[in-house]
Structures are given as structure tokens and as C-alpha cells.
GROMACS .gro file of C-alpha atoms in nm:
model
  424
    1MET     CA    1  -0.004   0.023   0.011
    2SER     CA    2   0.151   0.312  -0.050
    3SER     CA    3   0.231   0.593   0.192
    4LEU     CA    4   0.198   0.873  -0.025
    5ARG     CA    5  -0.118   0.748  -0.149
    6VAL     CA    6  -0.236   0.751   0.286
    7ARG     CA    7  -0.099   1.132   0.334
    8VAL     CA    8  -0.275   1.194  -0.001
    9GLY     CA    9  -0.582   1.082   0.136
   10VAL     CA   10  -0.529   1.229   0.461
   11LEU     CA   11  -0.459   1.571   0.383
   12ALA     CA   12  -0.781   1.581   0.138
   13LEU     CA   13  -0.934   1.502   0.417
   14THR     CA   14  -0.828   1.789   0.642
   15LEU     CA   15  -0.896   2.029   0.413
   16LEU     CA   16  -1.218   1.872   0.387
   17THR     CA   17  -1.271   1.933   0.782
   18SER     CA   18  -1.088   2.274   0.759
   19ALA     CA   19  -1.361   2.444   0.554
   20SER     CA   20  -1.616   2.347   0.802
   21LEU     CA   21  -1.682   1.986   0.600
   22ALA     CA   22  -1.881   2.158   0.306
   23ALA     CA   23  -2.040   1.911   0.039
   24PRO     CA   24  -1.796   1.801  -0.242
   25ALA     CA   25  -1.866   1.987  -0.544
   26THR     CA   26  -1.898   1.671  -0.840
   27ALA     CA   27  -1.978   1.678  -1.225
   28ALA     CA   28  -2.319   1.501  -1.125
   29ALA     CA   29  -2.417   1.632  -0.782
   30PRO     CA   30  -2.714   1.902  -0.753
   31ALA     CA   31  -2.592   2.211  -0.518
   32GLY     CA   32  -2.510   2.087  -0.184
   33ALA     CA   33  -2.507   1.719  -0.223
   34ALA     CA   34  -2.426   1.528   0.059
   35PRO     CA   35  -2.088   1.304  -0.026
   36ALA     CA   36  -2.152   0.908  -0.087
   37GLY     CA   37  -2.228   0.709   0.181
   38ALA     CA   38  -2.368   1.003   0.388
   39ALA     CA   39  -2.680   0.986   0.312
   40GLN     CA   40  -2.720   0.772   0.673
   41ALA     CA   41  -2.461   0.884   0.843
   42GLY     CA   42  -2.608   1.055   1.110
   43ALA     CA   43  -2.871   0.769   1.175
   44ALA     CA   44  -2.862   0.583   1.497
   45GLY     CA   45  -2.820   0.200   1.353
   46PRO     CA   46  -2.674   0.073   1.106
   47THR     CA   47  -2.796   0.075   0.759
   48VAL     CA   48  -3.015  -0.162   0.549
   49GLU     CA   49  -2.786  -0.300   0.415
   50GLU     CA   50  -2.510  -0.321   0.679
   51GLN     CA   51  -2.782  -0.482   0.869
   52ARG     CA   52  -2.769  -0.815   0.630
   53LEU     CA   53  -2.461  -0.818   0.737
   54ASP     CA   54  -2.554  -1.106   1.089
   55ARG     CA   55  -2.735  -1.344   0.932
   56ALA     CA   56  -2.540  -1.635   0.873
   57ALA     CA   57  -2.470  -1.664   0.497
   58PRO     CA   58  -2.248  -1.329   0.462
   59GLN     CA   59  -2.129  -1.524   0.841
   60GLU     CA   60  -1.929  -1.817   0.629
   61ILE     CA   61  -1.822  -1.627   0.360
   62LEU     CA   62  -1.619  -1.428   0.529
   63LYS     CA   63  -1.556  -1.719   0.817
   64ARG     CA   64  -1.429  -1.943   0.457
   65SER     CA   65  -1.217  -1.610   0.307
   66GLY     CA   66  -1.046  -1.513   0.610
   67PHE     CA   67  -1.255  -1.179   0.621
   68ASP     CA   68  -1.407  -1.248   0.896
   69SER     CA   69  -1.088  -1.046   1.134
   70VAL     CA   70  -1.150  -0.777   0.852
   71ALA     CA   71  -1.409  -0.537   1.098
   72PRO     CA   72  -1.243  -0.690   1.434
   73GLY     CA   73  -0.915  -0.557   1.346
   74PHE     CA   74  -1.043  -0.264   1.217
   75ALA     CA   75  -1.261  -0.119   1.536
   76ARG     CA   76  -0.953  -0.163   1.755
   77LYS     CA   77  -0.760   0.029   1.519
   78LEU     CA   78  -1.054   0.340   1.520
   79GLU     CA   79  -1.020   0.287   1.908
   80ARG     CA   80  -0.677   0.391   1.901
   81ALA     CA   81  -0.738   0.732   1.722
   82HIS     CA   82  -0.700   1.048   1.965
   83SER     CA   83  -0.801   1.282   1.675
   84TYR     CA   84  -0.989   1.344   1.363
   85THR     CA   85  -0.704   1.283   1.178
   86GLN     CA   86  -0.526   1.021   1.299
   87ALA     CA   87  -0.907   0.863   1.223
   88ALA     CA   88  -0.885   0.976   0.888
   89ARG     CA   89  -0.523   0.754   0.851
   90ILE     CA   90  -0.683   0.440   0.953
   91VAL     CA   91  -0.970   0.482   0.742
   92VAL     CA   92  -0.758   0.546   0.407
   93ARG     CA   93  -0.504   0.275   0.572
   94GLU     CA   94  -0.703   0.053   0.615
   95GLY     CA   95  -0.978   0.109   0.337
   96SER     CA   96  -0.685   0.053   0.061
   97GLY     CA   97  -0.611  -0.219   0.214
   98LEU     CA   98  -0.877  -0.457   0.223
   99TRP     CA   99  -0.919  -0.370  -0.155
  100GLU     CA  100  -0.622  -0.451  -0.170
  101ARG     CA  101  -0.617  -0.748  -0.024
  102ALA     CA  102  -0.946  -0.880  -0.209
  103VAL     CA  103  -0.795  -0.757  -0.554
  104ASP     CA  104  -0.501  -0.939  -0.436
  105ARG     CA  105  -0.632  -1.319  -0.323
  106ALA     CA  106  -0.866  -1.273  -0.672
  107GLN     CA  107  -0.546  -1.311  -0.818
  108GLY     CA  108  -0.399  -1.522  -0.611
  109ARG     CA  109  -0.186  -1.392  -0.448
  110GLY     CA  110  -0.076  -1.476  -0.086
  111PRO     CA  111  -0.335  -1.607   0.076
  112ALA     CA  112  -0.650  -1.797   0.003
  113GLY     CA  113  -0.763  -1.760   0.405
  114GLY     CA  114  -0.990  -2.054   0.390
  115ASP     CA  115  -1.166  -2.297   0.136
  116LEU     CA  116  -1.352  -2.051  -0.105
  117SER     CA  117  -1.272  -2.008  -0.421
  118ARG     CA  118  -1.097  -1.717  -0.462
  119ASP     CA  119  -1.238  -1.523  -0.712
  120ASP     CA  120  -1.542  -1.444  -0.545
  121ASP     CA  121  -1.631  -1.115  -0.500
  122ARG     CA  122  -1.860  -1.135  -0.136
  123PRO     CA  123  -1.599  -1.164   0.122
  124LEU     CA  124  -1.532  -0.737  -0.005
  125TYR     CA  125  -1.899  -0.654   0.069
  126TRP     CA  126  -1.945  -0.796   0.361
  127ALA     CA  127  -1.644  -0.692   0.532
  128ARG     CA  128  -1.639  -0.352   0.405
  129LEU     CA  129  -1.987  -0.308   0.499
  130GLY     CA  130  -1.886  -0.465   0.854
  131MET     CA  131  -1.636  -0.170   0.876
  132THR     CA  132  -1.882   0.071   0.775
  133ARG     CA  133  -2.107  -0.019   1.032
  134GLU     CA  134  -1.816   0.005   1.309
  135VAL     CA  135  -1.709   0.344   1.218
  136ARG     CA  136  -2.131   0.477   1.235
  137GLY     CA  137  -2.120   0.324   1.555
  138TRP     CA  138  -1.779   0.481   1.650
  139GLU     CA  139  -1.846   0.740   1.956
  140PRO     CA  140  -1.439   0.869   1.993
  141GLU     CA  141  -1.380   0.991   2.291
  142PHE     CA  142  -1.280   1.335   2.074
  143GLY     CA  143  -1.635   1.395   1.988
  144LEU     CA  144  -1.724   1.345   1.620
  145GLY     CA  145  -2.016   1.503   1.424
  146ASP     CA  146  -2.269   1.418   1.112
  147ARG     CA  147  -2.073   1.574   0.858
  148GLN     CA  148  -1.660   1.409   0.996
  149ARG     CA  149  -1.882   1.059   0.993
  150ALA     CA  150  -1.979   1.121   0.679
  151ALA     CA  151  -1.678   1.212   0.539
  152LEU     CA  152  -1.490   0.897   0.698
  153LEU     CA  153  -1.764   0.691   0.543
  154ASP     CA  154  -1.695   0.832   0.212
  155LEU     CA  155  -1.355   0.783   0.217
  156LEU     CA  156  -1.386   0.467   0.323
  157GLU     CA  157  -1.598   0.380   0.054
  158ARG     CA  158  -1.395   0.523  -0.219
  159ASN     CA  159  -1.077   0.338  -0.058
  160SER     CA  160  -1.198   0.011  -0.054
  161ARG     CA  161  -1.369  -0.023  -0.402
  162GLY     CA  162  -1.039   0.069  -0.569
  163GLN     CA  163  -1.156   0.423  -0.600
  164THR     CA  164  -0.805   0.594  -0.522
  165ASP     CA  165  -0.582   0.307  -0.635
  166ILE     CA  166  -0.626   0.332  -1.050
  167ASP     CA  167  -0.265   0.353  -1.173
  168TYR     CA  168  -0.145   0.371  -1.528
  169GLN     CA  169   0.199   0.455  -1.394
  170LYS     CA  170   0.347   0.113  -1.414
  171SER     CA  171   0.304   0.030  -1.715
  172LYS     CA  172   0.320   0.424  -1.875
  173LYS     CA  173   0.343   0.288  -2.242
  174ALA     CA  174   0.121   0.013  -2.289
  175LYS     CA  175  -0.301   0.143  -2.361
  176ARG     CA  176  -0.539   0.194  -2.019
  177VAL     CA  177  -0.853   0.065  -2.036
  178LEU     CA  178  -1.122   0.120  -1.753
  179VAL     CA  179  -1.334  -0.069  -1.631
  180THR     CA  180  -1.612  -0.034  -1.362
  181GLY     CA  181  -1.828  -0.315  -1.177
  182PHE     CA  182  -2.091  -0.338  -0.871
  183ASP     CA  183  -2.140  -0.462  -0.549
  184PRO     CA  184  -2.396  -0.739  -0.490
  185PHE     CA  185  -2.781  -0.668  -0.512
  186THR     CA  186  -3.151  -0.794  -0.416
  187LEU     CA  187  -2.994  -0.990  -0.106
  188ASP     CA  188  -3.384  -0.957   0.019
  189ARG     CA  189  -3.422  -1.232  -0.245
  190ASP     CA  190  -3.109  -1.435  -0.174
  191ILE     CA  191  -2.862  -1.331   0.064
  192ARG     CA  192  -2.632  -1.606  -0.106
  193ILE     CA  193  -2.576  -1.338  -0.408
  194SER     CA  194  -2.307  -1.264  -0.610
  195ASN     CA  195  -2.180  -0.992  -0.889
  196PRO     CA  196  -1.989  -1.117  -1.164
  197SER     CA  197  -1.936  -0.718  -1.223
  198GLY     CA  198  -1.734  -0.696  -0.971
  199ALA     CA  199  -1.547  -1.047  -0.965
  200THR     CA  200  -1.420  -0.925  -1.283
  201ALA     CA  201  -1.333  -0.610  -1.138
  202LEU     CA  202  -1.126  -0.788  -0.855
  203ALA     CA  203  -0.991  -1.013  -1.122
  204LEU     CA  204  -0.887  -0.744  -1.386
  205ASP     CA  205  -0.707  -0.463  -1.131
  206GLY     CA  206  -0.406  -0.429  -1.303
  207THR     CA  207  -0.335  -0.660  -1.513
  208VAL     CA  208  -0.223  -0.658  -1.898
  209ILE     CA  209  -0.396  -0.806  -2.180
  210ARG     CA  210  -0.176  -0.859  -2.505
  211THR     CA  211  -0.330  -0.711  -2.806
  212ALA     CA  212  -0.192  -0.692  -3.205
  213ASP     CA  213  -0.042  -0.358  -3.082
  214GLY     CA  214   0.124  -0.419  -2.767
  215PRO     CA  215   0.044  -0.437  -2.392
  216ALA     CA  216  -0.311  -0.273  -2.272
  217ARG     CA  217  -0.267  -0.232  -1.878
  218VAL     CA  218  -0.645  -0.248  -1.705
  219GLU     CA  219  -0.757  -0.075  -1.364
  220THR     CA  220  -1.087  -0.174  -1.182
  221ALA     CA  221  -1.319   0.015  -0.945
  222MET     CA  222  -1.591  -0.065  -0.822
  223PHE     CA  223  -1.964   0.109  -0.720
  224PRO     CA  224  -2.276   0.081  -0.462
  225VAL     CA  225  -2.595  -0.019  -0.540
  226ARG     CA  226  -2.716   0.265  -0.419
  227TRP     CA  227  -2.926   0.540  -0.585
  228ALA     CA  228  -2.821   0.826  -0.313
  229ASP     CA  229  -2.421   0.791  -0.407
  230PHE     CA  230  -2.514   0.807  -0.791
  231THR     CA  231  -2.725   1.140  -0.698
  232ALA     CA  232  -2.420   1.235  -0.532
  233GLY     CA  233  -2.227   1.163  -0.836
  234THR     CA  234  -1.961   0.903  -0.712
  235VAL     CA  235  -1.989   0.813  -1.087
  236GLU     CA  236  -1.846   1.124  -1.235
  237ARG     CA  237  -1.619   1.212  -0.949
  238THR     CA  238  -1.471   0.874  -1.001
  239LEU     CA  239  -1.444   0.861  -1.369
  240ARG     CA  240  -1.338   1.242  -1.446
  241PRO     CA  241  -0.964   1.242  -1.428
  242TYR     CA  242  -0.901   0.870  -1.632
  243LEU     CA  243  -1.140   0.882  -1.916
  244PRO     CA  244  -0.953   1.181  -2.115
  245LYS     CA  245  -0.671   0.925  -2.057
  246VAL     CA  246  -0.743   0.574  -2.130
  247ASP     CA  247  -0.806   0.401  -2.481
  248LEU     CA  248  -1.144   0.213  -2.376
  249PHE     CA  249  -1.390   0.233  -2.116
  250THR     CA  250  -1.693  -0.012  -1.968
  251THR     CA  251  -1.891  -0.024  -1.714
  252VAL     CA  252  -1.988  -0.353  -1.652
  253SER     CA  253  -2.276  -0.492  -1.431
  254GLN     CA  254  -2.459  -0.793  -1.409
  255GLY     CA  255  -2.774  -0.860  -1.657
  256ARG     CA  256  -3.039  -1.159  -1.829
  257VAL     CA  257  -2.968  -1.478  -1.749
  258GLY     CA  258  -2.742  -1.662  -2.004
  259ARG     CA  259  -2.628  -1.423  -2.265
  260PHE     CA  260  -2.401  -1.162  -2.220
  261ASP     CA  261  -2.544  -0.780  -2.356
  262VAL     CA  262  -2.375  -0.514  -2.530
  263GLU     CA  263  -2.587  -0.217  -2.458
  264ARG     CA  264  -2.631   0.040  -2.750
  265THR     CA  265  -2.833   0.304  -2.569
  266ASN     CA  266  -2.868   0.460  -2.236
  267GLY     CA  267  -3.174   0.622  -2.076
  268ALA     CA  268  -3.171   0.919  -1.882
  269TRP     CA  269  -3.466   0.719  -1.632
  270ARG     CA  270  -3.443   0.564  -1.306
  271GLY     CA  271  -3.734   0.383  -1.239
  272GLY     CA  272  -3.689   0.350  -0.882
  273PHE     CA  273  -3.674  -0.036  -0.811
  274GLY     CA  274  -3.561  -0.041  -0.447
  275ASP     CA  275  -3.093  -0.026  -0.390
  276ASN     CA  276  -2.964  -0.197  -0.146
  277ASP     CA  277  -3.066   0.046   0.087
  278ASN     CA  278  -3.405  -0.038   0.023
  279THR     CA  279  -3.508   0.284  -0.120
  280GLY     CA  280  -3.559   0.454  -0.510
  281THR     CA  281  -3.783   0.664  -0.629
  282ALA     CA  282  -3.880   0.673  -1.055
  283GLU     CA  283  -3.718   1.032  -1.126
  284LEU     CA  284  -3.482   1.171  -1.392
  285VAL     CA  285  -3.148   1.098  -1.383
  286PRO     CA  286  -3.040   1.395  -1.160
  287VAL     CA  287  -2.711   1.564  -1.324
  288ALA     CA  288  -2.545   1.857  -1.337
  289ASP     CA  289  -2.648   2.090  -1.563
  290PRO     CA  290  -2.980   1.948  -1.607
  291ALA     CA  291  -3.080   2.235  -1.879
  292SER     CA  292  -2.856   2.065  -2.131
  293GLN     CA  293  -2.918   1.673  -2.000
  294PRO     CA  294  -2.989   1.487  -2.316
  295GLN     CA  295  -3.262   1.236  -2.262
  296TRP     CA  296  -3.050   0.916  -2.399
  297THR     CA  297  -2.711   0.894  -2.477
  298SER     CA  298  -2.466   0.577  -2.682
  299THR     CA  299  -2.210   0.331  -2.700
  300THR     CA  300  -1.911   0.405  -2.843
  301LEU     CA  301  -1.797   0.054  -2.809
  302PRO     CA  302  -1.726  -0.184  -3.098
  303TYR     CA  303  -2.069  -0.366  -3.059
  304ALA     CA  304  -2.058  -0.528  -3.408
  305ASP     CA  305  -1.690  -0.644  -3.347
  306ILE     CA  306  -1.753  -0.808  -3.024
  307VAL     CA  307  -2.075  -0.973  -3.117
  308ALA     CA  308  -1.861  -1.111  -3.418
  309ALA     CA  309  -1.583  -1.255  -3.228
  310ASP     CA  310  -1.551  -1.590  -3.012
  311THR     CA  311  -1.490  -1.417  -2.636
  312GLY     CA  312  -1.639  -1.765  -2.467
  313ARG     CA  313  -1.977  -1.998  -2.450
  314PHE     CA  314  -2.227  -1.713  -2.370
  315PRO     CA  315  -2.414  -1.521  -2.705
  316VAL     CA  316  -2.303  -1.184  -2.670
  317LEU     CA  317  -2.613  -0.969  -2.850
  318ASP     CA  318  -2.581  -0.616  -2.978
  319ASN     CA  319  -2.894  -0.497  -2.783
  320THR     CA  320  -3.059  -0.171  -2.924
  321SER     CA  321  -3.407  -0.229  -2.727
  322VAL     CA  322  -3.524   0.117  -2.518
  323THR     CA  323  -3.837   0.250  -2.355
  324GLU     CA  324  -3.977   0.607  -2.484
  325ILE     CA  325  -4.293   0.812  -2.436
  326PRO     CA  326  -4.257   0.908  -2.761
  327ALA     CA  327  -4.296   1.278  -2.890
  328GLY     CA  328  -4.664   1.386  -2.834
  329ALA     CA  329  -4.769   1.113  -2.623
  330THR     CA  330  -4.836   1.022  -2.227
  331GLN     CA  331  -4.748   0.602  -2.239
  332PRO     CA  332  -4.442   0.460  -2.205
  333VAL     CA  333  -4.375   0.179  -2.557
  334VAL     CA  334  -4.078  -0.051  -2.661
  335ARG     CA  335  -3.873   0.087  -2.924
  336PRO     CA  336  -3.673  -0.276  -3.092
  337ASP     CA  337  -3.446  -0.026  -3.269
  338GLY     CA  338  -3.394   0.230  -3.011
  339PRO     CA  339  -3.563   0.605  -2.932
  340THR     CA  340  -3.738   0.844  -3.179
  341PRO     CA  341  -3.649   1.199  -3.231
  342GLY     CA  342  -3.788   1.392  -2.929
  343SER     CA  343  -3.846   1.109  -2.722
  344ALA     CA  344  -3.887   1.104  -2.302
  345ALA     CA  345  -3.676   0.854  -2.114
  346ARG     CA  346  -3.802   0.543  -1.955
  347ALA     CA  347  -3.539   0.254  -2.004
  348GLY     CA  348  -3.256   0.251  -2.170
  349GLY     CA  349  -3.126  -0.134  -2.386
  350GLY     CA  350  -3.005  -0.176  -1.944
  351GLY     CA  351  -3.320  -0.136  -1.780
  352ASP     CA  352  -3.389   0.154  -1.561
  353TYR     CA  353  -3.180   0.110  -1.272
  354LEU     CA  354  -2.834   0.161  -1.182
  355SER     CA  355  -2.684  -0.021  -1.452
  356ASN     CA  356  -2.778   0.167  -1.703
  357GLU     CA  357  -2.714   0.468  -1.488
  358ILE     CA  358  -2.344   0.433  -1.447
  359ALA     CA  359  -2.376   0.348  -1.868
  360TYR     CA  360  -2.553   0.718  -1.896
  361ARG     CA  361  -2.364   0.894  -1.659
  362ALA     CA  362  -2.044   0.713  -1.767
  363THR     CA  363  -2.128   0.841  -2.171
  364LEU     CA  364  -2.265   1.182  -2.083
  365LEU     CA  365  -1.894   1.262  -1.910
  366ARG     CA  366  -1.743   1.070  -2.212
  367ASP     CA  367  -1.943   1.303  -2.419
  368ARG     CA  368  -1.944   1.650  -2.197
  369LEU     CA  369  -1.558   1.584  -2.221
  370GLY     CA  370  -1.568   1.621  -2.565
  371LEU     CA  371  -1.457   1.295  -2.630
  372GLY     CA  372  -1.747   1.131  -2.788
  373GLY     CA  373  -1.599   1.075  -3.128
  374THR     CA  374  -1.249   0.933  -2.974
  375LEU     CA  375  -1.318   0.758  -2.725
  376PRO     CA  376  -1.460   0.348  -2.685
  377GLY     CA  377  -1.691   0.356  -2.432
  378GLY     CA  378  -2.032   0.184  -2.314
  379HIS     CA  379  -2.147  -0.087  -2.090
  380VAL     CA  380  -2.230  -0.438  -2.083
  381HIS     CA  381  -2.422  -0.633  -1.898
  382THR     CA  382  -2.323  -1.019  -1.790
  383PRO     CA  383  -2.528  -1.304  -1.743
  384VAL     CA  384  -2.685  -1.329  -1.454
  385LEU     CA  385  -2.438  -1.590  -1.251
  386GLN     CA  386  -2.667  -1.915  -1.094
  387PHE     CA  387  -2.593  -2.185  -0.840
  388GLY     CA  388  -2.557  -2.439  -0.952
  389VAL     CA  389  -2.938  -2.683  -0.989
  390GLY     CA  390  -3.109  -2.767  -0.695
  391ASN     CA  391  -2.902  -2.596  -0.454
  392THR     CA  392  -3.078  -2.360  -0.282
  393THR     CA  393  -2.897  -2.317   0.008
  394GLU     CA  394  -2.503  -2.398  -0.011
  395VAL     CA  395  -2.308  -2.044  -0.029
  396THR     CA  396  -2.131  -2.145  -0.324
  397ASP     CA  397  -2.118  -2.459  -0.577
  398PRO     CA  398  -1.875  -2.575  -0.817
  399GLU     CA  399  -2.114  -2.489  -1.126
  400PHE     CA  400  -2.183  -2.149  -0.968
  401VAL     CA  401  -1.784  -2.117  -0.926
  402ARG     CA  402  -1.729  -2.229  -1.289
  403ASN     CA  403  -2.004  -2.013  -1.362
  404ARG     CA  404  -1.817  -1.712  -1.178
  405LEU     CA  405  -1.497  -1.792  -1.384
  406ASP     CA  406  -1.620  -1.816  -1.682
  407ILE     CA  407  -1.781  -1.513  -1.737
  408ILE     CA  408  -1.476  -1.295  -1.620
  409ALA     CA  409  -1.318  -1.488  -1.903
  410GLN     CA  410  -1.558  -1.430  -2.186
  411VAL     CA  411  -1.537  -1.004  -1.999
  412ARG     CA  412  -1.142  -1.014  -2.068
  413GLY     CA  413  -1.244  -1.134  -2.361
  414ILE     CA  414  -1.445  -0.885  -2.487
  415LEU     CA  415  -1.183  -0.611  -2.394
  416GLY     CA  416  -0.918  -0.746  -2.579
  417VAL     CA  417  -1.149  -0.733  -2.883
  418ALA     CA  418  -1.270  -0.380  -2.858
  419LEU     CA  419  -0.935  -0.302  -2.789
  420ASP     CA  420  -0.828  -0.480  -3.149
  421ALA     CA  421  -1.132  -0.331  -3.330
  422GLY     CA  422  -0.925   0.030  -3.207
  423LEU     CA  423  -0.642  -0.029  -3.362
  424ARG     CA  424  -0.799  -0.088  -3.764
   0.00000   0.00000   0.00000
């Protein structure tokens, strides 16, 4: 772990504190929006998301990966903090350490910590929730205001998601690829769920893909399944420094059963389906400068090349369908071939949940940075990660692991095709 990264993170928090912890300005956040992770910072108890942590499956996942020691160890270190600055330093160090530990485990470095497959993204997710719950309930002797607590939570989220760890300096002559993944979601339906996009982010972070024109370095970051964080601008804050510097970006999420989709069009509408904190409101995607906000954005990934290539065992489709309210109409209709002029978005190809929203935000940012004509980027939906037939209780099984490994490998293959297509 970089000591420079720790010092920079603490300096940023110190400056934020000295400015009375004013909310950070972001490309997408409305004026006065709170930092990511701040939505329930002053709550008396754990969030809905954190409350799931004590159930049997999360505890088994943590124990079988060795990540059950993360939150208790973090709590002990927090208790030794005698000032806000010391606490911030601990949060940066331990958050970054958790991300690096999860990446190392996924890529076969260091001890496995248990018999759970190394490619599993869930230990990171549940360990992070244990850490955020510790911060949320911590009452140090020096006192901690709600906005200070929110800032610590924000710092923990960013560092434990790889958002502060994006670094292409180790491969200066290589092409640069940026990939994002998500946490598990719909956990009230099945608490055992893993997200193959998150597993892909861990497996590919810092790796190199060989192309016809030489190596390409992949850097990744993870995002929460929470509307409030997206409203606060977490996507734009993370991606803005890097989009002008990369050769390709792909946001990735879990989509439909048995297939990959390259989503052709993204819509400016959130449907309000409950997130990991069971909150959601149907509304226009909130962004900065709403007066210039388009209803639709488009992929610039080489979708024809990706669909035509043999990248793995799952079919890859060019998904052109959207749901719109046509100009002059009041009711939504499905358009298999994309939106019509003047229509209002009700769902992109990737739906109206956070996968569509990250695709919309990332491609809108691309366009607002003036990169729409030169930077390949868009969204890829993976197949749903399924357990083996008949497994309704176990946290893992051989088919489940095989499916996840195959999805990870196929995402890597898709990236390779996209990179080679950009060379022609």
C-alpha cells in the first residue's frame, strides 16, 4: 500500500474538515449534495444494508475467506485514534488495504484464508459493510459530528472500492483500459448472491491484456448499488480524472440469464426499484446542468466486432431496445430499434436500474468532456451468475464457481476484441 496515497487522502480530509466539511462539488451532484455514503451517516443504528451482515450466509462467506477478522481489527485500530486526523489516516489505510487484499486474493497472491473460491467478490462486500458499520456506530472521546462521520464513511467507501487506486504509471507505454463493477444486489431475494461484474473488477485490476499493438493495462473500480451515492456524483468524481487519459472504458454489471449484452443506448431515467438500502424513486437521472441533459446517450464500443467474435461460451448480443414516451404521447412504448426523435427515456437497453444509470452517467461524462468521437466506451451486461441446479441453501458450488470464472474470462475476451477493433 502506498504511503503517499494515505497522506494524500488524509490531507484531502483535513482540508474538507477545515472548510466545515462542506459537501464536495462533483460533475453530477446537485448543489449541496452530500458525499457518497453520507446519506445515513447520523443514523442511530446500522443501515438496512449493514443489518444483513449478521445473517448466516454473510458470516459463512467471511469465515471461509478469512475476511471475518477485517471489521474487528479495524474497530480496534479506530479505538486507538485520538483525533479526527488520526481516524482519517486509519480509514484511508485500512480501506485501501481491504481493496488490495481482495484483489490479491482474487488474483492468487497471498493466502486464500479459507476454502471459498478465490474469484469470489462477496468477502470484499461483506467485510466493507462490517467496517462501515463500525464507523457509523463509533463514538470517540474527542467527539465526531455527523458530517465528520459522513466524510470518514465516504473516504472508506472510495478507498475500499479501488476508486483511489487507479494507476497507469506502472505500464506507461501500454494502452489504458478502465473497467467498473458493482456490489451484489437483490439480497433480500437471496442473501447468497454474488455479482460477476464485481468479481471481474477484482480479477482484472492491474492486469495486462496483450493486443496486436502491444500491451494494455486494465484498472478497475467498484460501485455501490445505492441511488444516493449516484445522486451525490460518485461515478463522475471517480471517472472524470481518467476518461481523458484512457483508450477504452467499459462499465459492467449483471444483466440477463445466459447472455452478454452490449447496450447500444442508455436512458436518462431511473425506475426507482429498491437499491441495497431498499430505497428508490422513479425520476429523471439527476445530473449537473440539467438544462443541457440529453434523454439518451449511446455506446461508442465497437459492438459489431464484439458480437461477431468468439469470446466465450455465452452468446453476446447487440441490444438496441429501449422504452420511451414518444414525442407528443403520454404512455411508454418499447422500441426494439432504439429511441425516436424527441422522445422521453423510460428505460435504456440496460433497463432503468443502476446499471443503466452508470452507463448513462459515464457516457454523458465522455460526451461532455468532448471525447464522444474518439473514446470507445459503453456498457456490457454479463449473464446472471447462477448456482448449480438444486442448490438453494449453500453459499457456493462447483457450477457457481465455473459460471463466474467463465464470465470473468469472457469479459476479458470482450475487452481484447474491443481494443483490437480500435486499432483498425
